[in-house]
PDB file of C-alpha atoms in Angstrom:
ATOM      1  CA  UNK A   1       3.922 -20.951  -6.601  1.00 65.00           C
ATOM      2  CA  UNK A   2       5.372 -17.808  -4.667  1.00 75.00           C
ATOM      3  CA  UNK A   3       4.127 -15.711  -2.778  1.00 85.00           C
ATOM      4  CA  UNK A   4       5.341 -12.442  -1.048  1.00 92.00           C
ATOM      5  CA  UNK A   5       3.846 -10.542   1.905  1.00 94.00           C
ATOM      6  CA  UNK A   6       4.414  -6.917   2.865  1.00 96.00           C
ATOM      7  CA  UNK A   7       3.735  -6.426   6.620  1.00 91.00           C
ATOM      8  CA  UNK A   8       2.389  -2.597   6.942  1.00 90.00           C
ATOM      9  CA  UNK A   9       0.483  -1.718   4.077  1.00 93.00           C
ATOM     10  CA  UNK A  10       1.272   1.937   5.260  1.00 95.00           C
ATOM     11  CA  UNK A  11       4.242   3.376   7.223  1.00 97.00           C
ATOM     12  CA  UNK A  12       5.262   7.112   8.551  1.00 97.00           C
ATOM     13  CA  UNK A  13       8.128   8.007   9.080  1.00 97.00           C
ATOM     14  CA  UNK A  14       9.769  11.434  10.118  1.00 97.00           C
ATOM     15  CA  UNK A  15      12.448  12.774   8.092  1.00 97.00           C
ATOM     16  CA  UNK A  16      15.779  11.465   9.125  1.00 97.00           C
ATOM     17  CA  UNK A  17      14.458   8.611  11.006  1.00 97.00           C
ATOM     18  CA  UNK A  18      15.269   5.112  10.223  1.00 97.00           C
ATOM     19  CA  UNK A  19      12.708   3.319   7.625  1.00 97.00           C
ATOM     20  CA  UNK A  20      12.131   0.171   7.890  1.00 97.00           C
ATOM     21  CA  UNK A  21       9.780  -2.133   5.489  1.00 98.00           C
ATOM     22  CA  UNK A  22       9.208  -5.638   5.751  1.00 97.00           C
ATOM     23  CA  UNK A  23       8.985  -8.411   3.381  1.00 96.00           C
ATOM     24  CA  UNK A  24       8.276 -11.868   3.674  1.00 95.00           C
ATOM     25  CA  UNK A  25       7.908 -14.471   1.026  1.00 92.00           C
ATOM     26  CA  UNK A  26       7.438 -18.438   0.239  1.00 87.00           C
ATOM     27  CA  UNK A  27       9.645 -20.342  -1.993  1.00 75.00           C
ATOM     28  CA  UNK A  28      10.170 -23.852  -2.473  1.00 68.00           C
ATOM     29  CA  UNK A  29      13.809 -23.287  -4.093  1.00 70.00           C
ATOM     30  CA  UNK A  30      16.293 -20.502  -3.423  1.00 69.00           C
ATOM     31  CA  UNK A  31      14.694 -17.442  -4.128  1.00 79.00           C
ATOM     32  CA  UNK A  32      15.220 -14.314  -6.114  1.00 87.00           C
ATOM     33  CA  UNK A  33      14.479 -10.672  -4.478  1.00 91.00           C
ATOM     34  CA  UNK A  34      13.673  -7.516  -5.023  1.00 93.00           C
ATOM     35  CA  UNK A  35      12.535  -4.245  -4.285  1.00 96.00           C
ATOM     36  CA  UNK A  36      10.479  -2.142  -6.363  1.00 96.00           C
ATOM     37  CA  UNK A  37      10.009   1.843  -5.778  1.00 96.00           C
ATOM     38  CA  UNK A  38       6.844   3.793  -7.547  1.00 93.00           C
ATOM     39  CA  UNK A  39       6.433   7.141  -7.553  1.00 91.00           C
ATOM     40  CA  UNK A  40       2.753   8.732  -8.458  1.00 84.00           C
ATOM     41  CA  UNK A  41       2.192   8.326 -12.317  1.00 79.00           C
ATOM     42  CA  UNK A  42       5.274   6.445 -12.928  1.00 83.00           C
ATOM     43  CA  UNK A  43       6.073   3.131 -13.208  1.00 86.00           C
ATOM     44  CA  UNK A  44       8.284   0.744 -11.218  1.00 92.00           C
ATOM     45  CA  UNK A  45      11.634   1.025 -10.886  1.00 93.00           C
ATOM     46  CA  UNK A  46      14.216  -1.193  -9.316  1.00 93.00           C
ATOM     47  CA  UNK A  47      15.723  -0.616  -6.043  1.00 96.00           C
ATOM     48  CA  UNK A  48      17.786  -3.538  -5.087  1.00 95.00           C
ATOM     49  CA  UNK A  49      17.759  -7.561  -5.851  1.00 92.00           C
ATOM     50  CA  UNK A  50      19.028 -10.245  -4.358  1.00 91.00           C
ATOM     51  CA  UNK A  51      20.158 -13.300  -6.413  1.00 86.00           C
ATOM     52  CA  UNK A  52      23.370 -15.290  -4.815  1.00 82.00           C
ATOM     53  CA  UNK A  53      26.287 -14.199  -2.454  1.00 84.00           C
ATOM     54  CA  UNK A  54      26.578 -11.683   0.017  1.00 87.00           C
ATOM     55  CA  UNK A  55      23.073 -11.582   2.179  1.00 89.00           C
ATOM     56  CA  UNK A  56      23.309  -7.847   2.881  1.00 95.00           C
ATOM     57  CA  UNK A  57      22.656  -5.995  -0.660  1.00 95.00           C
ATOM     58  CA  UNK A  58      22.587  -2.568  -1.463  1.00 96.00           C
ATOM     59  CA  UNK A  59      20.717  -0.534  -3.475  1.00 95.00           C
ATOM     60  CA  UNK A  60      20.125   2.629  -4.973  1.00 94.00           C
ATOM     61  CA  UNK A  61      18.957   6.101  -2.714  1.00 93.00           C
ATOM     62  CA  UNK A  62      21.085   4.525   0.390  1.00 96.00           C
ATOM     63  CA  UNK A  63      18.463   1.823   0.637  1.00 97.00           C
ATOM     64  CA  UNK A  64      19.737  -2.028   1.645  1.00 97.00           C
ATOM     65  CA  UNK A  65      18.299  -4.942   2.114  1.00 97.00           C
ATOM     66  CA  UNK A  66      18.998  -8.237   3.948  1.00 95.00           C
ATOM     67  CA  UNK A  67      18.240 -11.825   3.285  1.00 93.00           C
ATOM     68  CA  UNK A  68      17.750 -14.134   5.963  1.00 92.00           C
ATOM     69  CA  UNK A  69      17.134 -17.220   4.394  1.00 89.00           C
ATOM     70  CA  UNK A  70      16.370 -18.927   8.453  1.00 89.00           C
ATOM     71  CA  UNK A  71      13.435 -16.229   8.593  1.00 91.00           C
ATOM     72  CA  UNK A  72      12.237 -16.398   4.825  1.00 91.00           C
ATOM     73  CA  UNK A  73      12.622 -12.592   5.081  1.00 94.00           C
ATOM     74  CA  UNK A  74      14.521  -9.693   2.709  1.00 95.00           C
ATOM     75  CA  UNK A  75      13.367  -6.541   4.534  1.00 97.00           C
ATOM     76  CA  UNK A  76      14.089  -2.570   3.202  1.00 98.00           C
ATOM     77  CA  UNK A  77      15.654  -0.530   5.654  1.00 97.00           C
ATOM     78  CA  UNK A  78      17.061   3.032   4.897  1.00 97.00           C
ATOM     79  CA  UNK A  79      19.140   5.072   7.690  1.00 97.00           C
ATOM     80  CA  UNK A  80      17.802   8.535   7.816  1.00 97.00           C
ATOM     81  CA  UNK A  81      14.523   8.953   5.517  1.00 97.00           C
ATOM     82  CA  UNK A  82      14.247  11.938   3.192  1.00 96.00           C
ATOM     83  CA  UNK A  83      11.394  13.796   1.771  1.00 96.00           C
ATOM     84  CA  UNK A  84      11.997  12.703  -1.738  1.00 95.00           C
ATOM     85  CA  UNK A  85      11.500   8.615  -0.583  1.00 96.00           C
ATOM     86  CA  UNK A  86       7.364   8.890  -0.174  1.00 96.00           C
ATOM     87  CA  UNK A  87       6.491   6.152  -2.553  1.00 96.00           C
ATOM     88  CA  UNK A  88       4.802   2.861  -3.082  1.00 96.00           C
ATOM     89  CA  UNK A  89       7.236   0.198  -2.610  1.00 97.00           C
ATOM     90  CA  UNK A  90       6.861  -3.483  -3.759  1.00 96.00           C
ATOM     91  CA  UNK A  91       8.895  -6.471  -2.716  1.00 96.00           C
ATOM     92  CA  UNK A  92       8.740  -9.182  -5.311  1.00 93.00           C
ATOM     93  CA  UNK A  93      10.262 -12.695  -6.149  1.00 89.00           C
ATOM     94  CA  UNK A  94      11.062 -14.465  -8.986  1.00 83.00           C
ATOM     95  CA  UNK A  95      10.041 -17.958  -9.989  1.00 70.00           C
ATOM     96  CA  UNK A  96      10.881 -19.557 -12.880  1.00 63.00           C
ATOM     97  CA  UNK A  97      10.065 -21.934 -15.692  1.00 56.00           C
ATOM     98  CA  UNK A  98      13.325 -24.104 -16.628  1.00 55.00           C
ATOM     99  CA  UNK A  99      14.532 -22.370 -19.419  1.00 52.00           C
ATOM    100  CA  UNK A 100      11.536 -20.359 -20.659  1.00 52.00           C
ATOM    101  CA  UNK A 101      11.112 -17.624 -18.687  1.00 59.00           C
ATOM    102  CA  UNK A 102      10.618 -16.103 -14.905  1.00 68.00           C
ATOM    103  CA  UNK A 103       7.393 -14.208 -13.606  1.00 76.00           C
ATOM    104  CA  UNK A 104       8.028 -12.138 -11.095  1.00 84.00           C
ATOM    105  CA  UNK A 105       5.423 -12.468  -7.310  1.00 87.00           C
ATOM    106  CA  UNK A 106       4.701  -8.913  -6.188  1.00 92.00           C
ATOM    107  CA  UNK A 107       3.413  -8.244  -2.550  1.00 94.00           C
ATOM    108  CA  UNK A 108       0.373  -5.946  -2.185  1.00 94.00           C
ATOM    109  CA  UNK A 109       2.619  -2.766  -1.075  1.00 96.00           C
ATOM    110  CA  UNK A 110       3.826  -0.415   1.504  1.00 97.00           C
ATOM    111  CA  UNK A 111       2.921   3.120   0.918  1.00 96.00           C
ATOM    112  CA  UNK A 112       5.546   5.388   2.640  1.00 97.00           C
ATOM    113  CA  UNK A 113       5.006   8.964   4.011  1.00 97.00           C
ATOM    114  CA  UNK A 114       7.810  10.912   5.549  1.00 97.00           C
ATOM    115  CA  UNK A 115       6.523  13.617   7.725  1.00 96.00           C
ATOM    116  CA  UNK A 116       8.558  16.857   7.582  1.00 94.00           C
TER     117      UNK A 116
ATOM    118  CA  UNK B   1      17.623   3.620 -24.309  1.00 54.00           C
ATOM    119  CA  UNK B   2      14.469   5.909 -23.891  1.00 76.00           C
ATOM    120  CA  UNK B   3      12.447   2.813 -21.310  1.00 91.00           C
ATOM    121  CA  UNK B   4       9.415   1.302 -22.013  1.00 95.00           C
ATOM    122  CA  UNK B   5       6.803   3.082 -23.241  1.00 95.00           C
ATOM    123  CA  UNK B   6       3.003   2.524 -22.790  1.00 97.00           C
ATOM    124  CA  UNK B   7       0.053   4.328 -25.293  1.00 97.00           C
ATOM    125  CA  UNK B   8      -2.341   5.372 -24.140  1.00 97.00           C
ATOM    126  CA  UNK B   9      -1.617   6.286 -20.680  1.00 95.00           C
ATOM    127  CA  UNK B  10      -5.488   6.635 -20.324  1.00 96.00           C
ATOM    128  CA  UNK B  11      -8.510   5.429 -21.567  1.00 97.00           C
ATOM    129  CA  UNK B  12     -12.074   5.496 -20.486  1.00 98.00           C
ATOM    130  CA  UNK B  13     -14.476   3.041 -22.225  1.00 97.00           C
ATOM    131  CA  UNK B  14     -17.882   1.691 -21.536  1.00 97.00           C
ATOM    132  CA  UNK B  15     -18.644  -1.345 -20.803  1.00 97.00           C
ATOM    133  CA  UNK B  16     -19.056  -4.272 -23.525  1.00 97.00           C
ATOM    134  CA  UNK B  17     -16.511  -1.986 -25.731  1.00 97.00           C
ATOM    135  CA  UNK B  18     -13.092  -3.029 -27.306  1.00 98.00           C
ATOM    136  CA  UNK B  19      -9.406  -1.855 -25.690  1.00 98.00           C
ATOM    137  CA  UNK B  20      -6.726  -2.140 -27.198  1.00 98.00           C
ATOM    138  CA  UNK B  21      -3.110  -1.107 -25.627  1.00 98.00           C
ATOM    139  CA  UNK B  22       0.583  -0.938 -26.910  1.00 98.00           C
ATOM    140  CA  UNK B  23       3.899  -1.289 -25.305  1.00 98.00           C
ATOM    141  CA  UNK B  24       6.748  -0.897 -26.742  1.00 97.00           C
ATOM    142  CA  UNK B  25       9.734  -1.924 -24.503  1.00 96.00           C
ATOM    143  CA  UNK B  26      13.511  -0.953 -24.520  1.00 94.00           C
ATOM    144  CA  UNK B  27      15.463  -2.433 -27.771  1.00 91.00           C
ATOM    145  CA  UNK B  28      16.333  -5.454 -28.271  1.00 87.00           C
ATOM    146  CA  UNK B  29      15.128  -6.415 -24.744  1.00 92.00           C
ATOM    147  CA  UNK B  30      13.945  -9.931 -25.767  1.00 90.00           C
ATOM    148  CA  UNK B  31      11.555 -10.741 -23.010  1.00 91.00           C
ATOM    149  CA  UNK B  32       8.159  -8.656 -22.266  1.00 94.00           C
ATOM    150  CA  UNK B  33       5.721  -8.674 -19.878  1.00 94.00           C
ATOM    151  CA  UNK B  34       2.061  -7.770 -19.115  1.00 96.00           C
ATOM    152  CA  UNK B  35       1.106  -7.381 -15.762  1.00 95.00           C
ATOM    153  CA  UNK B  36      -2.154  -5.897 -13.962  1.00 95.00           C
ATOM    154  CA  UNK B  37      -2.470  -3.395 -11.182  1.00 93.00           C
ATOM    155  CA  UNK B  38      -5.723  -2.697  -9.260  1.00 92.00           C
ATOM    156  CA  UNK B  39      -5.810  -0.549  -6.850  1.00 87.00           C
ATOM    157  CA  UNK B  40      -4.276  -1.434  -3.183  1.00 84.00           C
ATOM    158  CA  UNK B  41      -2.559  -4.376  -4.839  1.00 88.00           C
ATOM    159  CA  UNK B  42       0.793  -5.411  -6.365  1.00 91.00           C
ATOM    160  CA  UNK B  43       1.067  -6.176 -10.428  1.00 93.00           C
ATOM    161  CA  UNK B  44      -0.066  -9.191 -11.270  1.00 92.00           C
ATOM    162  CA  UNK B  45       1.251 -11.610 -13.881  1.00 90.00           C
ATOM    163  CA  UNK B  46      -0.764 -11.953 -17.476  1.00 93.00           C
ATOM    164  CA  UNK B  47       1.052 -12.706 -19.664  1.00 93.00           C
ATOM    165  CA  UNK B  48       5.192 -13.082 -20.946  1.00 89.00           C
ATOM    166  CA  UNK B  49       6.614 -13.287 -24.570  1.00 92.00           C
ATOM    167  CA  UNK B  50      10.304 -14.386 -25.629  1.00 89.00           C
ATOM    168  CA  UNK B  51      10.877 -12.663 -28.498  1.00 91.00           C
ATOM    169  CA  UNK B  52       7.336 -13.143 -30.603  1.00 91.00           C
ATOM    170  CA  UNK B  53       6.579 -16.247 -28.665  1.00 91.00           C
ATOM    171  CA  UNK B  54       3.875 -16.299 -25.929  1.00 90.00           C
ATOM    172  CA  UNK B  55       5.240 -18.575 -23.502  1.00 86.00           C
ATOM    173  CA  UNK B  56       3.431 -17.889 -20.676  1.00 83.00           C
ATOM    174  CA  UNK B  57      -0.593 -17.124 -19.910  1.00 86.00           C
ATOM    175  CA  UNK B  58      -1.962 -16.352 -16.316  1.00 86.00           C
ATOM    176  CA  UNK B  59      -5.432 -18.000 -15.363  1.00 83.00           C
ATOM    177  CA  UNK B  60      -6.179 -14.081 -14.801  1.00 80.00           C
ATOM    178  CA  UNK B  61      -6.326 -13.801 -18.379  1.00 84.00           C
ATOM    179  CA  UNK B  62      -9.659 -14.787 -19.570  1.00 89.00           C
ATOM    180  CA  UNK B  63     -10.839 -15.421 -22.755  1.00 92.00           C
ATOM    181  CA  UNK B  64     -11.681 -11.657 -23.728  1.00 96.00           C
ATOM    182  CA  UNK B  65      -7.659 -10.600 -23.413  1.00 96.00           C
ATOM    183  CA  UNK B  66      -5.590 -11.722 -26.280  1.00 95.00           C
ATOM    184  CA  UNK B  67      -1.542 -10.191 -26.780  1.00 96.00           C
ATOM    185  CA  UNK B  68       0.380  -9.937 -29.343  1.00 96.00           C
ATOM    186  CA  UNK B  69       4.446  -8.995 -29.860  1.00 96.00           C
ATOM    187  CA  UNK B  70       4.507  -9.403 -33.441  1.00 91.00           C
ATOM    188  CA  UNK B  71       8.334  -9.069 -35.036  1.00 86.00           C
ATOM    189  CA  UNK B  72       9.066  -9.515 -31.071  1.00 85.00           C
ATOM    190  CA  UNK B  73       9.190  -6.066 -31.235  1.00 91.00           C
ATOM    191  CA  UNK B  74       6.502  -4.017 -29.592  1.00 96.00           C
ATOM    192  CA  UNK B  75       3.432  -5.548 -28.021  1.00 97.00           C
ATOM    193  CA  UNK B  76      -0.503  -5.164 -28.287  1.00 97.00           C
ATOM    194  CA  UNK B  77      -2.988  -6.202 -25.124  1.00 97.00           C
ATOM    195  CA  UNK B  78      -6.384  -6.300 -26.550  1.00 97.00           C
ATOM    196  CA  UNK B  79      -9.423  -6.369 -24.147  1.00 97.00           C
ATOM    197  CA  UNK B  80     -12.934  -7.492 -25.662  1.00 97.00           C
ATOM    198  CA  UNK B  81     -16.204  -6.710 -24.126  1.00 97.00           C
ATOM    199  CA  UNK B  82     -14.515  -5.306 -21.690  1.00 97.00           C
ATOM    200  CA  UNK B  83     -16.243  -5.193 -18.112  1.00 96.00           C
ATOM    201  CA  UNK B  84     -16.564  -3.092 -14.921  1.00 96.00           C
ATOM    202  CA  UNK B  85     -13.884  -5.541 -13.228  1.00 95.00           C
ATOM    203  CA  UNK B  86     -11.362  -4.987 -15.943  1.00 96.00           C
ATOM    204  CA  UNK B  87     -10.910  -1.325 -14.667  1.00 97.00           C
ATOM    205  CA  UNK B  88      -7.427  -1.448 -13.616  1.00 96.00           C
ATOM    206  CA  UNK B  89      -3.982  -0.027 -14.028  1.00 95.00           C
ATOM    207  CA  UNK B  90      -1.986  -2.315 -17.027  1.00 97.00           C
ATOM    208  CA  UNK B  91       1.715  -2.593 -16.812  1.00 96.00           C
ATOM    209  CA  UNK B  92       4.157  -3.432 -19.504  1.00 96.00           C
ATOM    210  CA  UNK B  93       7.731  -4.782 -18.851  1.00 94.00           C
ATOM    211  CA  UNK B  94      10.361  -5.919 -20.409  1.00 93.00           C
ATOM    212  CA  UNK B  95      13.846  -7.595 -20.061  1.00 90.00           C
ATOM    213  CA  UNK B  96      17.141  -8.829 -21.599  1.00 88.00           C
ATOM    214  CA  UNK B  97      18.739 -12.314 -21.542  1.00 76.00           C
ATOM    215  CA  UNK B  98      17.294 -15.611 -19.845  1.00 70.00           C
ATOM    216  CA  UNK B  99      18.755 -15.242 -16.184  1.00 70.00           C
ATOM    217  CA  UNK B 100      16.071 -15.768 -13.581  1.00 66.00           C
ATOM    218  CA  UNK B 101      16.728 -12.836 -11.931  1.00 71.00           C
ATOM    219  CA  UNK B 102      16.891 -10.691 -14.705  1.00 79.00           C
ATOM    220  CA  UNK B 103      15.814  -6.888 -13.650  1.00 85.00           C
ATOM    221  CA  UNK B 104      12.298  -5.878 -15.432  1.00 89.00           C
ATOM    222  CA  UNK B 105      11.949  -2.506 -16.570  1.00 92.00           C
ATOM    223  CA  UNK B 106       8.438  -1.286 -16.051  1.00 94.00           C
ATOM    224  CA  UNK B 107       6.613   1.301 -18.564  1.00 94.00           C
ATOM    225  CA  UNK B 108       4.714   3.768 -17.161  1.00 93.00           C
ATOM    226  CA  UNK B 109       1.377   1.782 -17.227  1.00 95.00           C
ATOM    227  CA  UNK B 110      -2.285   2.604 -19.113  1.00 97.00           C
ATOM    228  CA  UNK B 111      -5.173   3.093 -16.999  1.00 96.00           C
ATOM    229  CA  UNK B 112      -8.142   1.510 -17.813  1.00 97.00           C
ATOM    230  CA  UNK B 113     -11.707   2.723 -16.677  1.00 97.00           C
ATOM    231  CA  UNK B 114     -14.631   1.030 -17.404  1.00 97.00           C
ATOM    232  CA  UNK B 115     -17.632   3.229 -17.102  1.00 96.00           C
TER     233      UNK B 115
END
């Protein structure tokens, strides 16, 4: 089975500063990626994925992501953080069953604050 | 497309009493999902339908939980004798096609308390 883990189960940042969330995960075949955003009372919503190709992917709100297959790693990074990015966020992979289906692995989290 | 939907977005219950939950997920998105969210901790896998097949059951999901997608249209999570430990946040999905990496849309969840 997979499994993902989120380094940093809470990070602060200060608005404009670089944000930076780390993912790790375990995968006996070439992986699918993503990243998950949740804001308070809604439900999850996809930032980015990773399936084949270009390592570097980006996603939506200026966030990106990079796979580095060598470090088992897919990491969220955004430039300059804004206000409106304080949010649960959830790196997750895929496994599958053949033909029948995929379940997707969710790590336990990184809640972000921005500080003003 | 108005997303997956989730009713009700609460519900409070005591203990030893019967849940029931419905999801109904964007159209003609063949694949849905169940997942469970306790606090602190990332969704967890229950249970997956293809269309009205159950294809897939987690070892989370005891004998008390049964689902349902009749029509493989909308979805039904039933929780019997429900317990303490079942107080959690539960999370419908859905998707389209049969790609792995597929993107799931997640409802808005139903919150479960067990008093």
């Amino acid at each position: 089975a997979q499994s993902v883990t989120q380094l940093g189960s809470h990070v602060s940042v200060s608005e404009g500063a670089l944000v930076l969330l780390r993912c790790n995960y375990s995968s006996s075949v070439p992986p699918y990626l993503f990243w998950y955003v949740q804001y308070p009372n809604q439900g999850l919503q996809l930032l980015l994925k990773y399936t084949t190709g270009a390592t570097l992917v980006k996603g939506i709100n200026g966030f990106e992501a990079e796979f580095k297959k060598s470090e088992t790693s897919f990491h969220l990074t955004k430039p300059s953080a804004h206000m409106s990015d304080a949010a649960e966020y959830f790196c997750a992979v895929s496994d599958f069953w053949g033909d029948t289906g995929n379940q997707f692995y969710f790590g336990t989290g990184t809640s972000l604050t921005v500080i003003p | 497309d108005t997303g997956v939907s989730q009713d009700p977005r609460h519900k409070i219950t005591k203990r030893g009493q019967n849940v029931t939950f419905r999801c109904d997920p964007i159209s003609e998105h063949n694949r849905l999902y169940w997942y469970r969210q306790t606090l602190g901790q990332g969704p967890e896998f229950l249970t997956y339908f293809q269309n009205e097949a159950q294809l897939e059951k987690s070892r989370l999901l005891s004998d008390r939980f049964s689902a349902e997608r009749p029509k493989g249209s909308f979805s039904t999570l039933e929780i019997q004798r429900t317990e303490q430990g079942d107080s959690a946040m539960y999370l419908c999905a859905s998707s389209l096609g049969l790609a792995q990496y597929n993107e799931q849309f997640f409802g808005p969840g139903t919150r479960l308390t067990v008093l």
